[in-house]
Amino acid sequence: MYLKLAWRNIWRNKRRTFITAGSILFAVFFAIGMRSMQFGTYDKSIENIVGFYTGYAQIHKLGYHDDPSINKCIEYTETLQNLSNNFGDEVTFIPRLESFALASYDIANKGVMLVGIDPEKEQTLTKLNKKLIDGDYITASDKSVILTEGLAEYLKLKVNDTIVFISQGYHGVSAAGKYPVKGIVKFASPDLNQRLAFFPLKEAQWFYGADNMISTITLSLKEHKQLDYIIAKLEGIINTEEYEIIDWKTMIPEILQQIELDSKAGLIILFILYMIIGFGIFGTILMMTTERRYEFGILVAIGMKRYKLSIIVWLEVLMMAILGIIGGILISIPVTYYFHINPIEFTGEAVKAFEKFGVEPIIPFSMDPTIYIGQAIMVFIMTVLISIYPLYVVSNIKPVAAMRG
Amino acid sequence: MIIIKTENVKKIYQETEVHVHAVNGVDLEIEQGEFTAIVGPSGSGKTTFLNMVGGLDTPTEGKIVIDNTDIADLKSNELIDFRLNNIGFVFQSYNLIPVLTAKENVEFIMLLQNRSKEERDDRVKELLEAVGLGDRADNKPSELSGGQQQRVAVARALASKPKFVLADEPTANLDSKSTENLLDMMAELNKNENITFLFSTHDQRVINRARRVITLEDGKIISDETKG
């Protein structure tokens, strides 16, 4: 009967119910939309930035991260080569042999990071072939290099020109070689776009005198939220006294800080949104409580205990909240899904601002279920807090005073 | 058997520096089965007195004993339960729950008493038939006339099997025919089921039907007549 009474009561004044549920609906919709956009942007930023080069995590010889050196290479053992057997297709393990070299062409020289890659596996992370702006992608057996656009421009190199690299190889051997430029790639990150050169892993091992050696295994994940689980599992497979596993948060901590800062700013905006909408909801609840004081007085007069009346009033607020929350989620899903599939694309000057931070100039929306649940819970809590007011009024109602108006 | 007894009941309101004696020392005894009207001009203290007898308001001084219970001894929640189980209320403006049907309005009181479904159904049927609204059980108050709503209010007041019914100006909003019908019905319930009715009214039609008429003026009883 209480449920029936509460349900019928909320439809007594349809306009008031629509206003209250509508306020809640918009609160949920805007909060979900905002958080979805924020988290979508973070996910994309992380995906972009780790996809530029570092991957979500890297495996090195212990101590390599703090002091990277060609001398801290590791043997690319069968265990390391077969790591993916333990993870299916959720992780790709990408071997690299990377060190610094001096690149020369004509009279120009520049210090570069010269990286030996497995051209096929590298595609899952850096997608170098999609970044090609000239020439072709390398194959595993090539003896040629791919340069980043900024480096090629600096050295005034074109495809099919020959570049010379000089470096120090494994345990001090001299490393020198000349390679034709097979392709030129463009990185969104201006920093990386100035200083990277890639060639096949086999050729790199020969160049650095590090046969069957690699410096890094980079992890590319299908779903970055599984990172902690994957690292934990990896720690059970490889010898952690010999190898280290470094995640992207350690490799590029400034990104994490930026995300945390932005998220906190977002929370402040959300708080303001909650406050504005909260007062809107409170206004309608206040109106409802004032309008019904007489009725509450009558019910207590004829023998209804205040707590029972409070339950009914609370159920009414709860029902309006649930209606608003469900409505908010239902209209949020198609909207966020649309922008998840069709991210907002920036054009003109805004693109440069995005590129400056090394991210794609798009804003995708996240479909992470925790956003919907989290915001629904927040708005629900807010509504429940607001319902304290009518409960307070009911619990203190004096029948005669209420009936007198 | 005395069902309501008041001793020197006073209600004093303090308005700035002036004390207003809304009820000023009322001593009264009401027996089981009475059909009594409290009359008097506006501001004479009828409603205030009825509110105190109904446990809706507390006297400033004096004692109200209902069926051997001094209601001043009851705590707030106990008083609500006491009202629920002992007193039926009929208000001037009916005050039915607008979202419930006639049947549900009557049933509601018994739900508060945690009566069984079977008992509720039987009593609702019995009461609605007694007030002549057996065929309007599924109508909401907005679908009933003023007289019919007041009949439902009487049925609701009786649903809890109260010791007496307090009716505050029950006919004030009714036309002559509805008033006569309502009074007939209440008189019949009084006669057949020995239900005590205590009205506050200044409606001559009610006064004519009452067997005892108590007149209040300035918060005091100035006459108490029992008709032969």
PDB file of C-alpha atoms in Angstrom, chain A residues 1-2 4-5 8-9 11-12 294-295 297-308 312 398-400 403-404, chain B residues 13 51 56-57 76-77 80-81 83-84 89 91 93 95 97-101 104 107-109 111-112 114 140 156:
ATOM      1  CA  MET A   1       0.000   0.000   0.000  1.00  0.00           C
ATOM      2  CA  TYR A   2       2.854   2.397   0.826  1.00  0.00           C
ATOM      3  CA  LYS A   4       1.044   2.225  -4.255  1.00  0.00           C
ATOM      4  CA  LEU A   5       0.333   5.394  -2.320  1.00  0.00           C
ATOM      5  CA  ARG A   8       0.059   7.505  -7.081  1.00  0.00           C
ATOM      6  CA  ASN A   9       1.123  10.550  -5.092  1.00  0.00           C
ATOM      7  CA  TRP A  11       1.466  11.408 -10.355  1.00  0.00           C
ATOM      8  CA  ARG A  12      -0.965  13.658  -8.512  1.00  0.00           C
ATOM      9  CA  TYR A 294      -2.100  20.115   5.472  1.00  0.00           C
ATOM     10  CA  GLU A 295      -2.389  16.606   4.079  1.00  0.00           C
ATOM     11  CA  GLY A 297      -1.260  16.919   9.259  1.00  0.00           C
ATOM     12  CA  ILE A 298      -4.463  15.034   8.439  1.00  0.00           C
ATOM     13  CA  LEU A 299      -2.637  11.736   8.026  1.00  0.00           C
ATOM     14  CA  VAL A 300      -0.910  12.079  11.383  1.00  0.00           C
ATOM     15  CA  ALA A 301      -4.220  13.159  12.932  1.00  0.00           C
ATOM     16  CA  ILE A 302      -6.067  10.052  11.768  1.00  0.00           C
ATOM     17  CA  GLY A 303      -3.367   7.799  13.184  1.00  0.00           C
ATOM     18  CA  MET A 304      -0.503   7.480  10.747  1.00  0.00           C
ATOM     19  CA  LYS A 305       2.817   7.389  12.546  1.00  0.00           C
ATOM     20  CA  ARG A 306       5.297   9.994  11.378  1.00  0.00           C
ATOM     21  CA  TYR A 307       7.881   7.416  10.393  1.00  0.00           C
ATOM     22  CA  LYS A 308       5.366   5.660   8.153  1.00  0.00           C
ATOM     23  CA  ILE A 312       5.945   7.296   1.880  1.00  0.00           C
ATOM     24  CA  LYS A 398       2.064  19.076  14.489  1.00  0.00           C
ATOM     25  CA  PRO A 399      -1.354  18.041  13.147  1.00  0.00           C
ATOM     26  CA  VAL A 400      -3.291  21.057  14.425  1.00  0.00           C
ATOM     27  CA  MET A 403      -4.233  21.647   9.371  1.00  0.00           C
ATOM     28  CA  ARG A 404      -4.527  25.285  10.304  1.00  0.00           C
TER      29      ARG A 404
ATOM     30  CA  TYR B  13      -2.809  31.151  23.692  1.00  0.00           C
ATOM     31  CA  ASN B  51      -8.857  18.919  19.012  1.00  0.00           C
ATOM     32  CA  LEU B  56      -4.446  16.554  18.396  1.00  0.00           C
ATOM     33  CA  ASP B  57      -3.712  19.435  20.737  1.00  0.00           C
ATOM     34  CA  SER B  76       3.795  11.376  20.905  1.00  0.00           C
ATOM     35  CA  ASN B  77       3.843   7.988  19.127  1.00  0.00           C
ATOM     36  CA  ILE B  80      -0.927   8.559  17.464  1.00  0.00           C
ATOM     37  CA  ASP B  81      -1.630   4.884  18.117  1.00  0.00           C
ATOM     38  CA  ARG B  83      -6.002   8.053  18.159  1.00  0.00           C
ATOM     39  CA  LEU B  84      -5.786   5.343  15.522  1.00  0.00           C
ATOM     40  CA  PHE B  89     -12.222  11.729  12.848  1.00  0.00           C
ATOM     41  CA  PHE B  91     -13.419  16.765   9.105  1.00  0.00           C
ATOM     42  CA  SER B  93     -13.512  19.281   4.228  1.00  0.00           C
ATOM     43  CA  ASN B  95      -9.817  15.149   3.813  1.00  0.00           C
ATOM     44  CA  ILE B  97      -6.553  10.742   0.422  1.00  0.00           C
ATOM     45  CA  PRO B  98      -7.096  11.963  -3.134  1.00  0.00           C
ATOM     46  CA  VAL B  99      -5.064   9.248  -4.883  1.00  0.00           C
ATOM     47  CA  LEU B 100      -6.898   6.376  -3.216  1.00  0.00           C
ATOM     48  CA  THR B 101     -10.331   5.049  -4.112  1.00  0.00           C
ATOM     49  CA  GLU B 104      -8.755   2.147  -0.317  1.00  0.00           C
ATOM     50  CA  GLU B 107      -8.982   0.275   4.092  1.00  0.00           C
ATOM     51  CA  PHE B 108      -6.034   2.605   4.743  1.00  0.00           C
ATOM     52  CA  ILE B 109      -6.855   3.046   8.443  1.00  0.00           C
ATOM     53  CA  LEU B 111      -3.667  -1.083   7.143  1.00  0.00           C
ATOM     54  CA  LEU B 112      -2.199   1.263   9.713  1.00  0.00           C
ATOM     55  CA  ASN B 114      -2.014  -4.082  10.584  1.00  0.00           C
ATOM     56  CA  LYS B 140     -11.646   8.232  -6.282  1.00  0.00           C
ATOM     57  CA  ARG B 156     -13.059   5.707   7.257  1.00  0.00           C
TER      58      ARG B 156
END
